[in-house]
Coordinates of C-alpha atoms in Angstrom, one line a residue:
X15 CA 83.5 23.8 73.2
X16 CA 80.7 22.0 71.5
X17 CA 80.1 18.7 70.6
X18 CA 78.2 17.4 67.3
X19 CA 76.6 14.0 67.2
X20 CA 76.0 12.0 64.2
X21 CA 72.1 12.0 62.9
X22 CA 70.9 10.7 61.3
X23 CA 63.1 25.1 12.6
X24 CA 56.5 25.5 -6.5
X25 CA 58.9 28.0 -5.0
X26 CA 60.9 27.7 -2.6
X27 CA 60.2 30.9 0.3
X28 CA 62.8 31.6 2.7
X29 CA 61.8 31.0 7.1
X30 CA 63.0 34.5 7.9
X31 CA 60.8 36.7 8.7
X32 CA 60.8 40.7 10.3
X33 CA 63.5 41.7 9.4
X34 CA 65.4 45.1 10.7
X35 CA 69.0 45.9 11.5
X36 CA 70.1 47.6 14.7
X37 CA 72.7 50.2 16.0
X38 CA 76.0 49.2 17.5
X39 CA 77.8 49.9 20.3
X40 CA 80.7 48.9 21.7
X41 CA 79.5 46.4 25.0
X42 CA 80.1 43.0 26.5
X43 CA 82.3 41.3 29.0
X44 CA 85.3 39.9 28.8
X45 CA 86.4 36.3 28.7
X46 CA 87.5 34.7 31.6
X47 CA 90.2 32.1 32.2
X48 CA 89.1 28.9 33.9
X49 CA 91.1 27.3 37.0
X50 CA 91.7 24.3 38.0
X51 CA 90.0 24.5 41.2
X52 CA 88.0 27.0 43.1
X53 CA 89.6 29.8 43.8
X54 CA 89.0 32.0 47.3
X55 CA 89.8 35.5 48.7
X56 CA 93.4 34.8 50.6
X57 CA 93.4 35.5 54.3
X58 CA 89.7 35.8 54.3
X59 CA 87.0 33.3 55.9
X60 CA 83.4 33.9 55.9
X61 CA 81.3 33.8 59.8
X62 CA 78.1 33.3 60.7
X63 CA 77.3 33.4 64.2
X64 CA 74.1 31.4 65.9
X65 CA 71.0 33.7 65.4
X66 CA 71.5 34.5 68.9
X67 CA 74.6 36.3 69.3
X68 CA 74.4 40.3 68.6
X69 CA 76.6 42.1 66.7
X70 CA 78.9 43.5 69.0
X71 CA 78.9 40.0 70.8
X72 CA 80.1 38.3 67.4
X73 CA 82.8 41.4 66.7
X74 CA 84.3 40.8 70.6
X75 CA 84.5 37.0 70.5
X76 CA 86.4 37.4 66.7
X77 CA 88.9 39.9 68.4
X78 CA 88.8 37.1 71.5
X79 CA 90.4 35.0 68.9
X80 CA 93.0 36.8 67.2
X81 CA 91.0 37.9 64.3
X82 CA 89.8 41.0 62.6
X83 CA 86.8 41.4 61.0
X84 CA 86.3 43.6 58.0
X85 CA 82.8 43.7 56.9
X86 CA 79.4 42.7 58.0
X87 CA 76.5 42.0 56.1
X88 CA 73.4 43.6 57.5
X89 CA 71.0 41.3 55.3
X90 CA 73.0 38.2 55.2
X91 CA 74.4 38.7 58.7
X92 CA 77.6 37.5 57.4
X93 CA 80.9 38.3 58.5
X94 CA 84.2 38.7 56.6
X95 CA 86.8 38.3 58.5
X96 CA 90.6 38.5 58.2
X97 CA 93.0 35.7 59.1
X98 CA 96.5 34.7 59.0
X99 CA 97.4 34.2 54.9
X100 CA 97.7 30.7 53.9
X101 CA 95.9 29.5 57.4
X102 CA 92.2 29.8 56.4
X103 CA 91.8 26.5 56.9
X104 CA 92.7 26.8 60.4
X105 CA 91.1 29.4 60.9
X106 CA 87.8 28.0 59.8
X107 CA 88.6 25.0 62.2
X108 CA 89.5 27.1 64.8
X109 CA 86.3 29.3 64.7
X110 CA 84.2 26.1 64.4
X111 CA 85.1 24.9 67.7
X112 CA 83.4 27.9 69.3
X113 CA 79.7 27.2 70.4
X114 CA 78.5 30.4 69.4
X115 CA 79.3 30.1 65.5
X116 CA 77.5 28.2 63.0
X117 CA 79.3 28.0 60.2
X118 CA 82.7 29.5 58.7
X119 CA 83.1 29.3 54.9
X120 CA 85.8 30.2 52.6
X121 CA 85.6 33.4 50.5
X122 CA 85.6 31.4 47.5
X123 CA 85.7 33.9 44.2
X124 CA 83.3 33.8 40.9
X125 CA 84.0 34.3 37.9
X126 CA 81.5 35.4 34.2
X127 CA 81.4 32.0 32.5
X128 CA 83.2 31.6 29.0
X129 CA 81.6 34.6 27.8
X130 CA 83.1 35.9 24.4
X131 CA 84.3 39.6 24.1
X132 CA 82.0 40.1 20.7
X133 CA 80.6 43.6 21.6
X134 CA 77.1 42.7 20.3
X135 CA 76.9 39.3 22.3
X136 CA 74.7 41.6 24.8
X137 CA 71.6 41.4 22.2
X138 CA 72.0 37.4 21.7
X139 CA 69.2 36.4 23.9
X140 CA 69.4 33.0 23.0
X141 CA 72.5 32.4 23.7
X142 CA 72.5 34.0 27.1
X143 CA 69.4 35.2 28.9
X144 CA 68.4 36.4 33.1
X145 CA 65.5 34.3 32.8
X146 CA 67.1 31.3 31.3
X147 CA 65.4 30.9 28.4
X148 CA 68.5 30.5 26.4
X149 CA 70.5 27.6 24.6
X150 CA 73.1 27.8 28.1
X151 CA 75.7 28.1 25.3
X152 CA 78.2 30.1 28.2
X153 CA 78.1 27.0 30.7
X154 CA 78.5 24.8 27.5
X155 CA 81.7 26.7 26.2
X156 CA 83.2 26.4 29.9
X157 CA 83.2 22.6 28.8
X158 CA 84.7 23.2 25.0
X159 CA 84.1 26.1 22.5
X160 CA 84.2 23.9 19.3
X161 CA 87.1 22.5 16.9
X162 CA 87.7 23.3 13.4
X163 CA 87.3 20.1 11.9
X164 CA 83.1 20.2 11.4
X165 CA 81.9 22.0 8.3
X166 CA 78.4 22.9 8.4
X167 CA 76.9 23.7 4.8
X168 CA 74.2 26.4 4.7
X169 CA 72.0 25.7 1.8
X170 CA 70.3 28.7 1.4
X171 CA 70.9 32.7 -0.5
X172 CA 74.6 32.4 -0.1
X173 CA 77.1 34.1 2.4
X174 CA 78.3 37.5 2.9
X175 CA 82.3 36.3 1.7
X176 CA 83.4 39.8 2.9
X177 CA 81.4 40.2 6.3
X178 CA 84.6 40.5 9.2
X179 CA 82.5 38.1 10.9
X180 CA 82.4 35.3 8.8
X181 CA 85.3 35.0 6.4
X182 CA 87.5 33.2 8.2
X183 CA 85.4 30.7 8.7
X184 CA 84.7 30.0 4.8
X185 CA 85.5 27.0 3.0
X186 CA 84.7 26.6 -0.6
X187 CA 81.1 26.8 -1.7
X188 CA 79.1 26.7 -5.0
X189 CA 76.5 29.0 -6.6
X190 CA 73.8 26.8 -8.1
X191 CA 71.6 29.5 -9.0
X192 CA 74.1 31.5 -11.3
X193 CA 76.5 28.4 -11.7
X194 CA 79.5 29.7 -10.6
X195 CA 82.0 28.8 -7.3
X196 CA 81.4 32.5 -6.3
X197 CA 78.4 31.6 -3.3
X198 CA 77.9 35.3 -2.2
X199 CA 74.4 36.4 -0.6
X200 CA 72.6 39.0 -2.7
X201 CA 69.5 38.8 -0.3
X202 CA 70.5 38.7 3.4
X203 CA 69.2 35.7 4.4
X204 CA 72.2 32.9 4.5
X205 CA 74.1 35.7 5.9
X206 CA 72.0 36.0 8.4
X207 CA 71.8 32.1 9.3
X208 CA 75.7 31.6 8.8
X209 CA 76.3 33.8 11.7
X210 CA 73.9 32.3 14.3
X211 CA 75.7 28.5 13.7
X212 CA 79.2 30.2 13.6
X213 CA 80.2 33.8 13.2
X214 CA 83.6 33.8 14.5
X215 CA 83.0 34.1 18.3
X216 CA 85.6 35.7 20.9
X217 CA 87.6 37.9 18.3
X218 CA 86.6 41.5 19.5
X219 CA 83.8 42.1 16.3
X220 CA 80.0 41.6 16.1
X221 CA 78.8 38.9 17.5
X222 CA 79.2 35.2 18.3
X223 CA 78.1 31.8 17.0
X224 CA 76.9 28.6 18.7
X225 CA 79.9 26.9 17.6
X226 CA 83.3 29.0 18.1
X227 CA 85.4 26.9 15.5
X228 CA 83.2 25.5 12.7
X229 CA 83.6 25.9 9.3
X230 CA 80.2 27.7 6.9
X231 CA 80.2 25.9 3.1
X232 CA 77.9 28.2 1.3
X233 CA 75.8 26.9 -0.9
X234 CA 73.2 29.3 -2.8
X235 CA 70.0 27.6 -4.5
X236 CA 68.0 31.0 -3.6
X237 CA 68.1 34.3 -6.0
X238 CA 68.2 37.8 -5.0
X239 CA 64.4 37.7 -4.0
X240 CA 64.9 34.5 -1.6
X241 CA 63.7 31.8 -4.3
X242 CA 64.4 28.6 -5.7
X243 CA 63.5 25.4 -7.2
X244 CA 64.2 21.8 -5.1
X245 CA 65.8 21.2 -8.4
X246 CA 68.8 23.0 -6.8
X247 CA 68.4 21.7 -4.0
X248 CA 68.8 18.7 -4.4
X249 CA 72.5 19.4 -5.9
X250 CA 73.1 21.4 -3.2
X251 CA 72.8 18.7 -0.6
X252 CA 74.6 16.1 -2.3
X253 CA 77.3 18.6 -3.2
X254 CA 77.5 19.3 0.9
X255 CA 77.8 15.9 1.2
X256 CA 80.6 14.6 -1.4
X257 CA 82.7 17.7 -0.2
X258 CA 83.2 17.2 3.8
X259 CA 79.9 18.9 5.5
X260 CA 79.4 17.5 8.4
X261 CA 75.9 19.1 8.8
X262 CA 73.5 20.4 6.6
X263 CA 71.4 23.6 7.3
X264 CA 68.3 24.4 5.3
X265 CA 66.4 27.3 6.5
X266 CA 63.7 27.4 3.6
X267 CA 60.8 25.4 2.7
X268 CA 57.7 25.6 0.7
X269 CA 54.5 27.8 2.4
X270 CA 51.6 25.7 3.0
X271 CA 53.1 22.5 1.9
X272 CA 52.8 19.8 4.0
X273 CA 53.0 16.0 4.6
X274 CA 53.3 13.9 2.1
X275 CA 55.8 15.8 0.0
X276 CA 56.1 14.0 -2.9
X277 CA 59.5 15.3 -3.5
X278 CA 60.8 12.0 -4.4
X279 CA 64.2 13.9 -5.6
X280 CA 65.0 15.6 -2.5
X281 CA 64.4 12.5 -0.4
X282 CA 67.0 10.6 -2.6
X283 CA 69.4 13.5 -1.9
X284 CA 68.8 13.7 1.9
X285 CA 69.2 9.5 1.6
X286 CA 72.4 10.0 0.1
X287 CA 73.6 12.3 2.8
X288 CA 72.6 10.4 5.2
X289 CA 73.9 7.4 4.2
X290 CA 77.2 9.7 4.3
X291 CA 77.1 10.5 8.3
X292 CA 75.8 13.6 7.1
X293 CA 72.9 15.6 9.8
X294 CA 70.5 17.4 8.2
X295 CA 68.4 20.4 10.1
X296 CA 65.2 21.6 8.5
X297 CA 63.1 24.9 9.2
X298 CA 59.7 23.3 9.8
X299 CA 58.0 27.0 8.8
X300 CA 56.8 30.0 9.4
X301 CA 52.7 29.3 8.8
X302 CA 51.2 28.9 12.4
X303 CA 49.9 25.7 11.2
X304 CA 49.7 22.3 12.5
X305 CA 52.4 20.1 10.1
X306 CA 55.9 21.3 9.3
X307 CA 56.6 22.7 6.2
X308 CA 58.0 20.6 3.5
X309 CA 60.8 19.5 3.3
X310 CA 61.6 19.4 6.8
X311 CA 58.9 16.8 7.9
X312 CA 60.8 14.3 5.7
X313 CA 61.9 11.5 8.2
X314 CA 65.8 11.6 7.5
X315 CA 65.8 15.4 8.8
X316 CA 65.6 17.1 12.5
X317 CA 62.2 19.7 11.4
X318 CA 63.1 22.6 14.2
X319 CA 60.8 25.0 15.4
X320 CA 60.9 28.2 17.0
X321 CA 60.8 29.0 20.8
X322 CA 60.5 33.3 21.9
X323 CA 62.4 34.6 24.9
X324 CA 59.3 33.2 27.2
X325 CA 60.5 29.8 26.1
X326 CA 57.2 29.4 24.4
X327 CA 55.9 28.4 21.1
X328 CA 56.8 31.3 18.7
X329 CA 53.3 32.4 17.1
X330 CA 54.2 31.5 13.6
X331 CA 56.3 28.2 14.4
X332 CA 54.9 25.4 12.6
X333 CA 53.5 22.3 14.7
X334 CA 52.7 18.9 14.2
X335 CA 53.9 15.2 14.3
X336 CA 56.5 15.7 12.8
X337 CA 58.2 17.6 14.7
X338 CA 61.6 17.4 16.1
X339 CA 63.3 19.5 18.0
X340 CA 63.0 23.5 19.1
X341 CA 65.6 26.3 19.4
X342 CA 65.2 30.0 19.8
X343 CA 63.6 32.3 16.6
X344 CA 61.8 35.0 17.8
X345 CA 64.2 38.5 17.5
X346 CA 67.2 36.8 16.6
X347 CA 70.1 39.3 16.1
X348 CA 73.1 38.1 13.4
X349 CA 75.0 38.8 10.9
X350 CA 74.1 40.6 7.4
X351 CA 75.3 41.4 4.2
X352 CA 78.2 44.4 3.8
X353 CA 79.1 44.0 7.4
X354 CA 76.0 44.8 9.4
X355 CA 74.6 43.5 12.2
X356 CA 70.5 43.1 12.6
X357 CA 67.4 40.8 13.8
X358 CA 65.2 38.6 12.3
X359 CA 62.8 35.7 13.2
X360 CA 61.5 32.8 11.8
X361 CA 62.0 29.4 12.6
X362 CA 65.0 30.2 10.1
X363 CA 66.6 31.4 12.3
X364 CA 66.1 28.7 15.3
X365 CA 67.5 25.9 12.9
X366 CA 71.2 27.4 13.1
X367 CA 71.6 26.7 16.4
X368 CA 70.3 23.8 16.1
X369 CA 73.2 23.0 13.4
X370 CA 76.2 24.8 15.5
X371 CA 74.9 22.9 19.0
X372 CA 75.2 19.9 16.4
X373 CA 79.2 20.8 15.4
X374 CA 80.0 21.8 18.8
X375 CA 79.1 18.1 20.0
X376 CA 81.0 16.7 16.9
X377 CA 83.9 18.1 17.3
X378 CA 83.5 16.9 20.6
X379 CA 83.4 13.8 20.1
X380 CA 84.8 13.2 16.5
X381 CA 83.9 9.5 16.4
X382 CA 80.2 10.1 16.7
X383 CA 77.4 9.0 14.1
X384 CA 75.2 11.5 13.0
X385 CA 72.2 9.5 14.5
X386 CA 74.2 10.0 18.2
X387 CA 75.0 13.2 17.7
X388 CA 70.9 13.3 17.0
X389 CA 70.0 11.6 20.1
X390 CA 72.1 13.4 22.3
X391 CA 70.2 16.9 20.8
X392 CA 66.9 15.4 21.7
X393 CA 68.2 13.5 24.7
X394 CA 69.3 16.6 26.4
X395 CA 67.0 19.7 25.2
X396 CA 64.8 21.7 28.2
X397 CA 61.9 19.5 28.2
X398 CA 58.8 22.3 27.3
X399 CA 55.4 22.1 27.0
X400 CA 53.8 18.6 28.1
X401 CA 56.3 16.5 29.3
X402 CA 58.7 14.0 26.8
X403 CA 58.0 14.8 23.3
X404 CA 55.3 17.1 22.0
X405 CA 53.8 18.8 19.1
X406 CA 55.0 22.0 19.8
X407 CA 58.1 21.3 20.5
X408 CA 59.2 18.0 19.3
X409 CA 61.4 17.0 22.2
X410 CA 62.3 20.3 23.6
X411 CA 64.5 23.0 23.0
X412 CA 68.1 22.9 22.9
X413 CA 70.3 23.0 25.5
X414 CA 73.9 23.2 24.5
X415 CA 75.4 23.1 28.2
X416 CA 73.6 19.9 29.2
X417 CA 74.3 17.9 25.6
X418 CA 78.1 18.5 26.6
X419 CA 77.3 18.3 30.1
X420 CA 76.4 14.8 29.1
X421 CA 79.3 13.3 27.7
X422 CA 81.5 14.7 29.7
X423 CA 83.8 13.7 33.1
X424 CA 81.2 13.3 35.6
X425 CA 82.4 12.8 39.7
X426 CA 79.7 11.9 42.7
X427 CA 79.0 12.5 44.6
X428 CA 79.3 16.5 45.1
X429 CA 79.2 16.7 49.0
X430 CA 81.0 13.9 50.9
X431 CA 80.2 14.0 54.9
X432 CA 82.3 12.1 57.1
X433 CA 82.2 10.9 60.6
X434 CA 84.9 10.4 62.9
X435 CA 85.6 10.1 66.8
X436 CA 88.9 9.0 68.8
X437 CA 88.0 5.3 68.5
X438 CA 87.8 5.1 65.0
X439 CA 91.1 7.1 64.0
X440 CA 90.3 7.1 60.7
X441 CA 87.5 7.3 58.1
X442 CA 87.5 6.6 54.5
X443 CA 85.3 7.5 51.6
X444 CA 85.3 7.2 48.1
X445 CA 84.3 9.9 44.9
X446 CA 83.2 8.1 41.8
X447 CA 84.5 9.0 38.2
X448 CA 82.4 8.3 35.6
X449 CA 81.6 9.1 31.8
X450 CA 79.6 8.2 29.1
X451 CA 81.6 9.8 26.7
X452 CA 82.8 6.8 23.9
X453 CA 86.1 8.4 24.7
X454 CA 88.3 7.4 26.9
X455 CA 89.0 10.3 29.8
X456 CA 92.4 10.3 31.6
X457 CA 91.6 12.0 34.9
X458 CA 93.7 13.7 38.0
X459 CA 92.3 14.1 41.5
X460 CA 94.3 17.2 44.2
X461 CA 92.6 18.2 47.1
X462 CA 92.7 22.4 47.2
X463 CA 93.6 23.6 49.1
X464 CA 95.3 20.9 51.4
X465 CA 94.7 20.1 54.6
X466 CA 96.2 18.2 57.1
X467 CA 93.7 15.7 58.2
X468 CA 92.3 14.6 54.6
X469 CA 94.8 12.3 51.8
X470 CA 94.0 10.9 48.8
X471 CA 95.1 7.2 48.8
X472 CA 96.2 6.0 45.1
X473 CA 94.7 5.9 42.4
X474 CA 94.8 9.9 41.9
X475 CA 94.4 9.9 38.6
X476 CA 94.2 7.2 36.1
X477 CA 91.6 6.4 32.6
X478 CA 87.8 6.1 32.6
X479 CA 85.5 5.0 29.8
X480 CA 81.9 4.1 29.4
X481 CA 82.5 0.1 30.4
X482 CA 85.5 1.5 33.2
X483 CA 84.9 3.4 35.7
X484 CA 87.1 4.2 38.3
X485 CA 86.9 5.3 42.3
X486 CA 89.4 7.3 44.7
X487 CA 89.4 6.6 48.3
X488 CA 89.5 9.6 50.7
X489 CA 91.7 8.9 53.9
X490 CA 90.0 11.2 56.9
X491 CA 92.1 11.2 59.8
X492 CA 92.4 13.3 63.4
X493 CA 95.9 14.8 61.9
X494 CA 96.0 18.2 64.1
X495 CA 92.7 19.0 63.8
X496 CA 90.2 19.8 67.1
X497 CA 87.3 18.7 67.7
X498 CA 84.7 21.0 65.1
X499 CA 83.6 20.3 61.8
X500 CA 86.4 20.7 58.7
X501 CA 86.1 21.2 55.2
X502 CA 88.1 20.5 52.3
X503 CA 87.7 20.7 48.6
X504 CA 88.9 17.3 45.8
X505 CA 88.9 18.6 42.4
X506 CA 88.7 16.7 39.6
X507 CA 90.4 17.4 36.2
X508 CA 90.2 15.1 32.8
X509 CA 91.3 15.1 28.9
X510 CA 89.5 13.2 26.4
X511 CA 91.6 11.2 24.3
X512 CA 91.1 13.9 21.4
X513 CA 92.9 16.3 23.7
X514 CA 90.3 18.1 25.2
X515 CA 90.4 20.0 28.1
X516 CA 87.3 19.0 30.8
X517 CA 85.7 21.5 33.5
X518 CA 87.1 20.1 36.7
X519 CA 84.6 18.5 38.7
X520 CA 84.4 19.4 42.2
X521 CA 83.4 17.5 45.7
X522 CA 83.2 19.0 48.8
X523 CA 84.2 17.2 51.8
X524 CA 83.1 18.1 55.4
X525 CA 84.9 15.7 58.4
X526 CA 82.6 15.9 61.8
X527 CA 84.9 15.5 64.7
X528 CA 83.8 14.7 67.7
X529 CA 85.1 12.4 70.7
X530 CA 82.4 9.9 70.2
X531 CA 80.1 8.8 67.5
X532 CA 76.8 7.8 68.5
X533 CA 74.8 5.2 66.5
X534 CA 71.6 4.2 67.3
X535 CA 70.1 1.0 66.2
X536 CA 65.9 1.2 65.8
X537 CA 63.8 -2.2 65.5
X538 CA 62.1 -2.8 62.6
X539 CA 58.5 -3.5 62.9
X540 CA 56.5 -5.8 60.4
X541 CA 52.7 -4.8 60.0

């Protein structure tokens, strides 16, 4: 038996650009449901002998114990093993004690993140990418997916009304180019854009949007050949704004026209929006030039830019001071008009998910300005190019996992080591819950599975907010346990007050046994 010691994004152009559709095929995963805890192989534990015990050694001292080992990992040199069901824990205490092991895990199970079963998700690179160039929106739908109660207007060539993917998600619009209610797309553009913020996402068709449940208000101010005037414009966004959009999309702009504007009619409108809660995203052009495209470097707007699937500038993104934010552009494949499916770029196209990360964090947090919901976009994008904000990409390009991340249950810390020897008895630790959600979180604490030598002394559960924290004490004891090292596992779960289901947070907890504890005390020495 060993024994461990304690150490220590005039006319009016569109910002689409290349545009060609692409084939379809039936492909993508399946969603996956989320559990309260994490989940292992049953009867199954994980060995890993010291680097100095052979194969056939580690294979004789497992049968030496009652156990049966079922497959070994040449590269890892792990062994899974099988034990008694519903004694893992145990088992990994039991197989602990031995000198010749060094560590025994669970065989805990993994699972695709809250990926959507829309066949052509597969092509979405900025959404989901290997090399993590992406928005992270999977990790970010494992927190929520996105309510129903944001409307996000896309002022722009209209909407496909028909497309499968997008007409349930329509709410009234307006036509201000042929001055009608009828807001169809006879270009492709809006189309295009609608689906990127919110196709309807997880219902076996096409593709998926940023945010799963909000609601597209079309509103067309460009004709059949992707023009208009800011006369229309301006209608449009005050329109948006008297008839419940939340956010305001505008992926157009005028080439070449920079700062000042001058568009004295426009800024009234966006000051009027504003003045409404209303968050207004702006294409900040497709020129390659230094200064964003007007009217997206007016100050009451977010001017986005376009990021490739390198996560660097797009070549054609507009730069400049003015600047705000980035999101994915380059190759961006959507929804089109009569039901297709294609790509496209243009920092058109990176200005959507800029407005779907924005409803997914409303509907969020419903009691949020729009100047919050703004900060926590900047607050919480992948920091690119020179560090804090820059010109290429204002403050860095989305993340949609880490701006819900954010404001969401948040435990520390994530490993817990204890101590304990035959003096002490006991040991006692505590997890924090935290939040800086303005909601108020009520939270539950279980340890999973449960072990014998670990409680959870009251409060297990209770309410958090901003200005109240809360703590739960951890009671380690030597309740039929041997001397080794254990492990146990405290998850966390919470609702907001809105009713939304948080990701359970997780801790893990490792108790040293041993019959003493040694402590050394070291002088300190003043030079």
């Amino acid at each position: 038996m060993s024994i461990w010691k304690s150490l220590l994004v005039f006319s009016l152009s569109l910002s689409g650009i290349m545009l060609f559709t692409g084939p379809s095929r039936a492909q993508g995963p399946l969603p996956q449901a989320q559990v309260a805890g994490p989940g292992f192989v049953p009867g199954e534990v994980i060995v890993k002998f010291q680097p100095h015990v052979g194969l056939l050694g580690a294979q004789s001292s497992l049968r030496a114990e009652g156990v049966q080992p079922v497959e070994t990992s040449m590269r890892t040199k792990l062994m899974r093993v099988k034990v008694p069901l519903g004694r893992e824990a145990e088992a990994k205490a039991r197989l602990m004690a031995r000198g010749d092991v060094e560590y025994v895990a669970l065989n805990y199970t993994v699972e695709a993140l809250n990926e959507p079963n829309d066949p052509e998700f597969w092509r979405q690179w900025g959404l989901k990418q290997a090399q993590d160039h992406d928005i992270d929106a999977p990790e970010a739908w494992d927190i929520f997916t996105g309510g129903s109660d944001v409307i996000i207007a896309i002022i722009d060539t209209g909407v496909d009304l028909d497309h499968p993917d997008l007409q349930g998600k329509i709410v009234p619009g307006y036509d201000f180019v042929n001055g009608d209610a009828i807001a169809d797309d006879d270009h492709w553009h809006g189309t295009h854009v609608a689906g990127i913020a919110a196709a309807s996402t997880n219902n076996s068709a096409g593709v998926a949007g940023v945010s799963w449940g909000a609601k597209i208000m079309p509103l067309k101010v460009l004709n059949q050949y992707g023009s208009g005037s800011t006369f229309d414009v301006a209608d449009a966004i005050r329109y948006a704004a008297d008839n419940g959009a939340r956010v305001i999309n505008m992926s157009l702009g005028a080439n070449y026209s920079k700062w000042p504007c001058g568009w004295s009619h426009v800024e009234e409108a966006f000051d009027y929006a504003v003045s409404r809660g209303v968050l207004i995203v702006v294409a900040a052009g497709n020129n390659n030039q230094e200064g964003v495209s007007c009217p997206g470097a007016y100050d009451q707007v977010m001017a986005v830019g376009s990021t490739n699937s390198s996560d660097e500038r797009s070549y054609f993104s507009n730069y400049g001071p003015r600047l705000d934010i980035a999101a994915p552009g380059s190759s961006i494949y959507s929804t089109l008009p009569d039901g297709a499916y294609g790509y496209s770029s243009g920092t058109s196209m990176a200005t959507p998910y800029v407005a779907g990360l924005a409803a997914l964090i409303w509907s969020f947090i419903p009691s949020y300005s729009d100047g919050q919901v703004r900060d926590v976009l900047q607050s919480t994008s992948d920091d690119l190019g020179d560090p804090g904000w820059d010109q290429y990409f204002g403050y860095g390009r989305i993340n949609a996992w880490q701006a819900l991340e954010s404001v969401s249950l948040l435990t520390a810390p994530a490993e817990l080591t204890l101590f304990l020897d035959d003096e002490m008895g006991s040991v006692s630790g505590n997890i924090q819950v935290t939040t800086s959600n303005p909601e108020a979180i009520t939270w539950a604490a279980t340890i999973s599975p449960a072990v014998s030598w670990l409680t959870l002394a009251p409060p297990t559960s209770g309410s958090i907010s901003v200005a109240t924290p809360n703590s739960i004490p951890l009671i380690a004891t030597t309740n039929g346990i041997s001397y080794a090292t254990h492990s146990a596992t405290v998850v966390v779960t919470g609702t907001t007050a809105s009713g939304v289901q948080l990701t359970p947070k997780i801790t893990e907890v490792e108790l040293h046994y041993v019959p003493k504890v040694y402590r050394y005390r070291l002088p300190v020495i003043f030079k």
